[in-house]
Amino acid sequence: MNDHFPAPRLSDAEIFDLLEEKTRQYNCPDFIETDPIQIPRQFAQKENIELAGFLAATIAWGQRATIIKNGKWLMEAMDHDPYAFLLNTSEDEWLHFEGFKHRTFNGVDCRYFLRSLKNIYENHGGLEAVFTNGFRKDESVAGALRYFRKVFFEVAGESRTQKHVANIDKNASAKRLNMYLRWMVRRDDAGVDFGIWKDIPMSALLLPLDVHTSKQARQLGLLERKQDDWKAVLEVSNRLCQFDPNDPIKYDFALFGLGAFPQEPADPD
């Protein structure tokens, strides 16, 4: 019986080969069918992609089918044109969002998010400008996330909503924001991520750390820290940079796939 002995640790070369293989397997159009990225994939206009992506990423926790269903509801409620909806409607016309609920994200939070996004596009040049200006402060995603959070909460609202935008200064992993940045920044020929933001380099992106990616990263020896927090994000992202310094977060696909679909890795859910 070997139940009490750990599995042998793979070499870096073996880990690289495994990550590359699984990235090719999961970084493909089939991945979109059951992933929240399908919500912004409905659109062609840059601003609509940004807005739909941000809202989809915001509610991207829990069952993926529910995330997608609620993301589609939001797009329908915004007349399938979120950019025009924000610019051309007033808060008095947003009453139908009061009934929205996704886990702890409710109608109060939803209306605040719309108010803040409207402010960002009317007064700060849009989501890309805010994240990029934050990134330029110290050439880091951490700077982008801090500045975005500051701008996002400059409009008045209830304090309860602040829990729905990660605060890395409180050691939050910022999984959903890092996923959103992956969608907007990463570009390749696979057709999953959009790559429409050009001034944040792919090399600076950080892993969207969740229960699947963190578990697999620890099993592979890419992550030693026990908590799934900001320090863990930096640790595992630095390790992934050793395998591809120009595009380290492409391995998000591999780690997620290995963790989420361990029984049938050739047939993504």
mmCIF file of C-alpha atoms in Angstrom:
data_model
loop_
_atom_site.group_PDB
_atom_site.id
_atom_site.type_symbol
_atom_site.label_atom_id
_atom_site.label_comp_id
_atom_site.label_asym_id
_atom_site.label_seq_id
_atom_site.Cartn_x
_atom_site.Cartn_y
_atom_site.Cartn_z
ATOM 1 C CA MET A 1 0.000 0.000 0.000
ATOM 2 C CA ASN A 2 1.454 3.354 -1.078
ATOM 3 C CA ASP A 3 -1.420 5.543 0.069
ATOM 4 C CA HIS A 4 0.771 7.393 2.572
ATOM 5 C CA PHE A 5 3.509 8.287 0.091
ATOM 6 C CA PRO A 6 3.248 11.383 -2.143
ATOM 7 C CA ALA A 7 3.304 10.985 -5.896
ATOM 8 C CA PRO A 8 6.721 11.607 -7.439
ATOM 9 C CA ARG A 9 7.273 15.242 -8.417
ATOM 10 C CA LEU A 10 7.496 15.906 -12.143
ATOM 11 C CA SER A 11 10.571 17.610 -13.539
ATOM 12 C CA ASP A 12 10.236 21.104 -14.978
ATOM 13 C CA ALA A 13 10.587 19.652 -18.466
ATOM 14 C CA GLU A 14 7.744 17.208 -17.808
ATOM 15 C CA ILE A 15 5.578 19.975 -16.347
ATOM 16 C CA PHE A 16 6.262 22.135 -19.398
ATOM 17 C CA ASP A 17 5.273 19.342 -21.772
ATOM 18 C CA LEU A 18 2.079 18.655 -19.807
ATOM 19 C CA LEU A 19 1.087 22.337 -19.654
ATOM 20 C CA GLU A 20 1.735 22.820 -23.350
ATOM 21 C CA GLU A 21 -0.280 19.721 -24.251
ATOM 22 C CA LYS A 22 -3.261 20.699 -22.097
ATOM 23 C CA THR A 23 -3.154 24.310 -23.260
ATOM 24 C CA ARG A 24 -3.494 23.138 -26.859
ATOM 25 C CA GLN A 25 -6.362 20.885 -25.782
ATOM 26 C CA TYR A 26 -8.405 23.473 -23.894
ATOM 27 C CA ASN A 27 -7.462 26.754 -25.577
ATOM 28 C CA CYS A 28 -9.894 26.169 -28.418
ATOM 29 C CA PRO A 29 -13.375 27.310 -29.558
ATOM 30 C CA ASP A 30 -15.027 24.317 -27.839
ATOM 31 C CA PHE A 31 -14.005 25.904 -24.522
ATOM 32 C CA ILE A 32 -16.325 28.851 -25.203
ATOM 33 C CA GLU A 33 -19.510 26.773 -25.328
ATOM 34 C CA THR A 34 -19.765 26.351 -21.565
ATOM 35 C CA ASP A 35 -17.628 29.264 -20.371
ATOM 36 C CA PRO A 36 -18.818 32.778 -19.375
ATOM 37 C CA ILE A 37 -16.642 34.221 -22.150
ATOM 38 C CA GLN A 38 -19.513 33.344 -24.472
ATOM 39 C CA ILE A 39 -21.394 36.393 -23.108
ATOM 40 C CA PRO A 40 -19.033 39.009 -24.607
ATOM 41 C CA ARG A 41 -18.579 36.736 -27.635
ATOM 42 C CA GLN A 42 -22.054 37.858 -28.735
ATOM 43 C CA PHE A 43 -20.671 41.267 -29.710
ATOM 44 C CA ALA A 44 -18.378 42.828 -32.284
ATOM 45 C CA GLN A 45 -18.134 46.425 -31.041
ATOM 46 C CA LYS A 46 -15.159 46.943 -28.735
ATOM 47 C CA GLU A 47 -17.092 48.761 -26.010
ATOM 48 C CA ASN A 48 -19.809 46.111 -25.948
ATOM 49 C CA ILE A 49 -17.199 43.361 -25.628
ATOM 50 C CA GLU A 50 -15.572 45.221 -22.734
ATOM 51 C CA LEU A 51 -18.815 45.859 -20.885
ATOM 52 C CA ALA A 52 -20.357 42.439 -21.460
ATOM 53 C CA GLY A 53 -17.071 40.822 -20.481
ATOM 54 C CA PHE A 54 -16.777 42.832 -17.302
ATOM 55 C CA LEU A 55 -20.316 42.051 -16.186
ATOM 56 C CA ALA A 56 -19.942 38.369 -17.066
ATOM 57 C CA ALA A 57 -16.660 38.185 -15.157
ATOM 58 C CA THR A 58 -18.243 39.938 -12.180
ATOM 59 C CA ILE A 59 -20.785 37.147 -11.705
ATOM 60 C CA ALA A 60 -18.401 34.335 -12.663
ATOM 61 C CA TRP A 61 -18.623 32.267 -9.528
ATOM 62 C CA GLY A 62 -20.857 29.309 -8.836
ATOM 63 C CA GLN A 63 -22.309 26.990 -11.455
ATOM 64 C CA ARG A 64 -21.287 27.945 -14.962
ATOM 65 C CA ALA A 65 -24.754 27.288 -16.385
ATOM 66 C CA THR A 66 -26.212 29.789 -13.919
ATOM 67 C CA ILE A 67 -23.488 32.333 -14.654
ATOM 68 C CA ILE A 68 -24.247 32.123 -18.376
ATOM 69 C CA LYS A 69 -28.016 32.291 -17.833
ATOM 70 C CA ASN A 70 -27.702 35.406 -15.673
ATOM 71 C CA GLY A 71 -25.190 36.960 -18.043
ATOM 72 C CA LYS A 72 -27.638 36.524 -20.900
ATOM 73 C CA TRP A 73 -30.375 38.099 -18.755
ATOM 74 C CA LEU A 74 -28.194 41.164 -18.209
ATOM 75 C CA MET A 75 -27.519 41.526 -21.922
ATOM 76 C CA GLU A 76 -31.219 41.224 -22.739
ATOM 77 C CA ALA A 77 -32.043 43.796 -20.048
ATOM 78 C CA MET A 78 -29.553 46.145 -21.746
ATOM 79 C CA ASP A 79 -31.229 45.640 -25.132
ATOM 80 C CA HIS A 80 -28.260 43.571 -26.370
ATOM 81 C CA ASP A 81 -26.259 46.803 -26.705
ATOM 82 C CA PRO A 82 -24.754 47.581 -23.291
ATOM 83 C CA TYR A 83 -22.675 50.542 -24.491
ATOM 84 C CA ALA A 84 -25.613 52.350 -26.069
ATOM 85 C CA PHE A 85 -27.794 51.409 -23.115
ATOM 86 C CA LEU A 86 -25.443 53.019 -20.606
ATOM 87 C CA LEU A 87 -24.949 56.185 -22.643
ATOM 88 C CA ASN A 88 -28.575 56.687 -23.612
ATOM 89 C CA THR A 89 -30.575 55.720 -20.533
ATOM 90 C CA SER A 90 -30.924 57.261 -17.086
ATOM 91 C CA GLU A 91 -31.008 55.534 -13.719
ATOM 92 C CA ASP A 92 -34.760 56.055 -13.622
ATOM 93 C CA GLU A 93 -34.954 53.549 -16.483
ATOM 94 C CA TRP A 94 -32.999 50.872 -14.634
ATOM 95 C CA LEU A 95 -35.743 49.747 -12.274
ATOM 96 C CA HIS A 96 -35.979 46.319 -13.908
ATOM 97 C CA PHE A 97 -32.492 45.528 -12.577
ATOM 98 C CA GLU A 98 -33.801 45.677 -9.006
ATOM 99 C CA GLY A 99 -34.908 42.064 -9.251
ATOM 100 C CA PHE A 100 -31.565 40.757 -10.495
ATOM 101 C CA LYS A 101 -29.778 38.297 -8.234
ATOM 102 C CA HIS A 102 -26.727 36.127 -8.673
ATOM 103 C CA ARG A 103 -25.718 34.571 -5.373
ATOM 104 C CA THR A 104 -24.817 37.603 -3.188
ATOM 105 C CA PHE A 105 -24.756 40.038 -6.119
ATOM 106 C CA ASN A 106 -28.205 41.651 -6.098
ATOM 107 C CA GLY A 107 -30.170 44.470 -7.712
ATOM 108 C CA VAL A 108 -28.567 47.142 -5.522
ATOM 109 C CA ASP A 109 -25.129 45.969 -6.593
ATOM 110 C CA CYS A 110 -26.198 45.680 -10.229
ATOM 111 C CA ARG A 111 -27.472 49.242 -10.423
ATOM 112 C CA TYR A 112 -24.335 50.543 -8.734
ATOM 113 C CA PHE A 113 -22.193 48.688 -11.268
ATOM 114 C CA LEU A 114 -24.154 50.273 -14.119
ATOM 115 C CA ARG A 115 -23.788 53.715 -12.530
ATOM 116 C CA SER A 116 -20.050 53.257 -12.097
ATOM 117 C CA LEU A 117 -19.544 51.890 -15.613
ATOM 118 C CA LYS A 118 -21.499 54.832 -17.023
ATOM 119 C CA ASN A 119 -19.180 57.170 -15.121
ATOM 120 C CA ILE A 120 -16.119 55.329 -16.410
ATOM 121 C CA TYR A 121 -17.185 55.714 -20.042
ATOM 122 C CA GLU A 122 -18.424 59.278 -19.711
ATOM 123 C CA ASN A 123 -15.577 60.660 -17.594
ATOM 124 C CA HIS A 124 -12.572 58.320 -17.744
ATOM 125 C CA GLY A 125 -12.341 57.171 -21.350
ATOM 126 C CA GLY A 126 -13.699 53.670 -20.798
ATOM 127 C CA LEU A 127 -12.582 50.450 -19.143
ATOM 128 C CA GLU A 128 -9.451 50.018 -21.239
ATOM 129 C CA ALA A 129 -8.248 53.514 -20.380
ATOM 130 C CA VAL A 130 -8.778 52.998 -16.647
ATOM 131 C CA PHE A 131 -6.973 49.660 -16.470
ATOM 132 C CA THR A 132 -4.193 50.876 -18.757
ATOM 133 C CA ASN A 133 -3.651 54.104 -16.822
ATOM 134 C CA GLY A 134 -3.428 52.082 -13.634
ATOM 135 C CA PHE A 135 -0.983 49.647 -15.211
ATOM 136 C CA ARG A 136 1.280 52.490 -16.293
ATOM 137 C CA LYS A 137 1.652 53.744 -12.734
ATOM 138 C CA ASP A 138 4.146 50.997 -11.933
ATOM 139 C CA GLU A 139 3.969 48.707 -14.988
ATOM 140 C CA SER A 140 2.063 46.035 -13.099
ATOM 141 C CA VAL A 141 -1.343 44.396 -13.028
ATOM 142 C CA ALA A 142 -1.408 45.193 -9.317
ATOM 143 C CA GLY A 143 -1.288 48.883 -10.207
ATOM 144 C CA ALA A 144 -4.069 48.378 -12.735
ATOM 145 C CA LEU A 145 -6.309 46.642 -10.204
ATOM 146 C CA ARG A 146 -5.708 49.242 -7.492
ATOM 147 C CA TYR A 147 -6.414 52.176 -9.775
ATOM 148 C CA PHE A 148 -9.479 50.522 -11.286
ATOM 149 C CA ARG A 149 -10.965 49.909 -7.861
ATOM 150 C CA LYS A 150 -10.336 53.529 -6.862
ATOM 151 C CA VAL A 151 -12.077 54.875 -9.966
ATOM 152 C CA PHE A 152 -14.900 52.352 -9.788
ATOM 153 C CA PHE A 153 -15.926 53.423 -6.301
ATOM 154 C CA GLU A 154 -15.627 57.165 -6.773
ATOM 155 C CA VAL A 155 -19.400 57.419 -7.316
ATOM 156 C CA ALA A 156 -21.728 57.317 -4.331
ATOM 157 C CA GLY A 157 -23.295 54.024 -3.321
ATOM 158 C CA GLU A 158 -23.842 51.478 -0.576
ATOM 159 C CA SER A 159 -20.735 50.023 1.020
ATOM 160 C CA ARG A 160 -22.068 46.460 0.555
ATOM 161 C CA THR A 161 -21.168 46.586 -3.128
ATOM 162 C CA GLN A 162 -17.451 47.005 -2.440
ATOM 163 C CA LYS A 163 -17.116 43.293 -1.713
ATOM 164 C CA HIS A 164 -17.853 42.584 -5.375
ATOM 165 C CA VAL A 165 -14.647 44.213 -6.643
ATOM 166 C CA ALA A 166 -11.538 42.498 -5.310
ATOM 167 C CA ASN A 167 -9.208 44.466 -3.050
ATOM 168 C CA ILE A 168 -5.693 43.097 -3.448
ATOM 169 C CA ASP A 169 -4.497 45.288 -0.570
ATOM 170 C CA LYS A 170 -6.578 42.958 1.608
ATOM 171 C CA ASN A 171 -4.857 40.000 -0.074
ATOM 172 C CA ALA A 172 -7.802 39.062 -2.320
ATOM 173 C CA SER A 173 -6.845 36.778 -5.206
ATOM 174 C CA ALA A 174 -8.814 38.939 -7.705
ATOM 175 C CA LYS A 175 -9.669 35.834 -9.716
ATOM 176 C CA ARG A 176 -12.474 37.426 -11.715
ATOM 177 C CA LEU A 177 -10.577 40.608 -12.527
ATOM 178 C CA ASN A 178 -7.518 38.634 -13.617
ATOM 179 C CA MET A 179 -9.778 36.470 -15.776
ATOM 180 C CA TYR A 180 -11.303 39.600 -17.299
ATOM 181 C CA LEU A 181 -7.843 40.961 -18.086
ATOM 182 C CA ARG A 182 -6.944 37.640 -19.709
ATOM 183 C CA TRP A 183 -9.990 37.957 -21.944
ATOM 184 C CA MET A 184 -9.203 41.534 -22.963
ATOM 185 C CA VAL A 185 -5.391 41.350 -23.254
ATOM 186 C CA ARG A 186 -4.389 37.836 -24.394
ATOM 187 C CA ARG A 187 -4.255 37.269 -28.127
ATOM 188 C CA ASP A 188 -3.322 34.240 -30.172
ATOM 189 C CA ASP A 189 -4.776 32.270 -33.060
ATOM 190 C CA ALA A 190 -6.982 30.014 -30.923
ATOM 191 C CA GLY A 191 -10.036 32.272 -30.959
ATOM 192 C CA VAL A 192 -10.902 32.195 -27.246
ATOM 193 C CA ASP A 193 -9.498 35.394 -25.706
ATOM 194 C CA PHE A 194 -10.182 38.714 -27.436
ATOM 195 C CA GLY A 195 -6.820 40.517 -27.254
ATOM 196 C CA ILE A 196 -8.407 43.920 -27.959
ATOM 197 C CA TRP A 197 -6.380 45.849 -25.356
ATOM 198 C CA LYS A 198 -2.932 46.533 -26.738
ATOM 199 C CA ASP A 199 -1.130 48.575 -24.057
ATOM 200 C CA ILE A 200 -0.997 45.982 -21.288
ATOM 201 C CA PRO A 201 1.492 43.250 -22.249
ATOM 202 C CA MET A 202 0.495 39.600 -22.048
ATOM 203 C CA SER A 203 3.710 38.974 -20.125
ATOM 204 C CA ALA A 204 2.341 41.017 -17.194
ATOM 205 C CA LEU A 205 -0.912 39.068 -16.789
ATOM 206 C CA LEU A 206 -1.551 37.060 -13.626
ATOM 207 C CA LEU A 207 -3.283 33.720 -13.143
ATOM 208 C CA PRO A 208 -7.023 33.776 -12.353
ATOM 209 C CA LEU A 209 -6.603 31.575 -9.292
ATOM 210 C CA ASP A 210 -9.616 29.432 -8.397
ATOM 211 C CA VAL A 211 -10.239 26.108 -6.710
ATOM 212 C CA HIS A 212 -9.359 24.174 -9.882
ATOM 213 C CA THR A 213 -6.198 26.023 -10.908
ATOM 214 C CA SER A 214 -4.844 26.263 -7.363
ATOM 215 C CA LYS A 215 -5.342 22.573 -6.646
ATOM 216 C CA GLN A 216 -3.640 21.557 -9.874
ATOM 217 C CA ALA A 217 -0.820 24.054 -9.401
ATOM 218 C CA ARG A 218 -0.077 22.594 -5.971
ATOM 219 C CA GLN A 219 -0.159 19.045 -7.284
ATOM 220 C CA LEU A 220 2.371 19.996 -9.951
ATOM 221 C CA GLY A 221 4.589 21.787 -7.444
ATOM 222 C CA LEU A 222 3.973 25.214 -8.988
ATOM 223 C CA LEU A 223 2.430 26.611 -5.817
ATOM 224 C CA GLU A 224 3.557 26.070 -2.240
ATOM 225 C CA ARG A 225 1.367 28.631 -0.457
ATOM 226 C CA LYS A 226 -1.682 27.069 1.195
ATOM 227 C CA GLN A 227 -4.124 29.993 0.902
ATOM 228 C CA ASP A 228 -5.710 31.004 -2.399
ATOM 229 C CA ASP A 229 -4.841 34.687 -2.050
ATOM 230 C CA TRP A 230 -2.905 37.464 -3.770
ATOM 231 C CA LYS A 231 0.449 36.151 -2.585
ATOM 232 C CA ALA A 232 -0.421 32.780 -4.092
ATOM 233 C CA VAL A 233 -1.369 34.464 -7.382
ATOM 234 C CA LEU A 234 2.044 36.133 -7.559
ATOM 235 C CA GLU A 235 3.852 32.913 -6.637
ATOM 236 C CA VAL A 236 2.207 30.691 -9.232
ATOM 237 C CA SER A 237 2.280 33.375 -11.934
ATOM 238 C CA ASN A 238 6.024 33.791 -11.443
ATOM 239 C CA ARG A 239 6.463 30.052 -11.851
ATOM 240 C CA LEU A 240 4.423 30.027 -15.053
ATOM 241 C CA CYS A 241 6.638 32.817 -16.420
ATOM 242 C CA GLN A 242 9.511 30.335 -16.332
ATOM 243 C CA PHE A 243 7.717 28.215 -18.951
ATOM 244 C CA ASP A 244 6.606 31.081 -21.222
ATOM 245 C CA PRO A 245 7.715 34.577 -20.182
ATOM 246 C CA ASN A 246 5.814 36.216 -23.046
ATOM 247 C CA ASP A 247 2.448 34.529 -22.450
ATOM 248 C CA PRO A 248 2.480 32.800 -19.057
ATOM 249 C CA ILE A 249 -1.263 32.910 -18.466
ATOM 250 C CA LYS A 250 -2.063 30.764 -21.484
ATOM 251 C CA TYR A 251 -1.493 27.960 -18.970
ATOM 252 C CA ASP A 252 -4.705 28.990 -17.214
ATOM 253 C CA PHE A 253 -6.435 26.774 -19.767
ATOM 254 C CA ALA A 254 -4.233 23.811 -18.878
ATOM 255 C CA LEU A 255 -4.508 24.168 -15.103
ATOM 256 C CA PHE A 256 -8.255 24.758 -15.224
ATOM 257 C CA GLY A 257 -8.822 21.844 -17.575
ATOM 258 C CA LEU A 258 -6.670 19.479 -15.536
ATOM 259 C CA GLY A 259 -8.466 20.485 -12.357
ATOM 260 C CA ALA A 260 -12.036 20.739 -13.618
ATOM 261 C CA PHE A 261 -12.093 17.737 -15.963
ATOM 262 C CA PRO A 262 -9.774 15.142 -14.416
ATOM 263 C CA GLN A 263 -11.898 12.153 -15.461
ATOM 264 C CA GLU A 264 -12.418 13.010 -19.105
ATOM 265 C CA PRO A 265 -9.723 15.516 -20.091
ATOM 266 C CA ALA A 266 -10.289 14.939 -23.802
ATOM 267 C CA ASP A 267 -13.930 16.005 -23.619
ATOM 268 C CA PRO A 268 -14.204 19.463 -21.968
ATOM 269 C CA ASP A 269 -17.434 20.242 -20.120
#
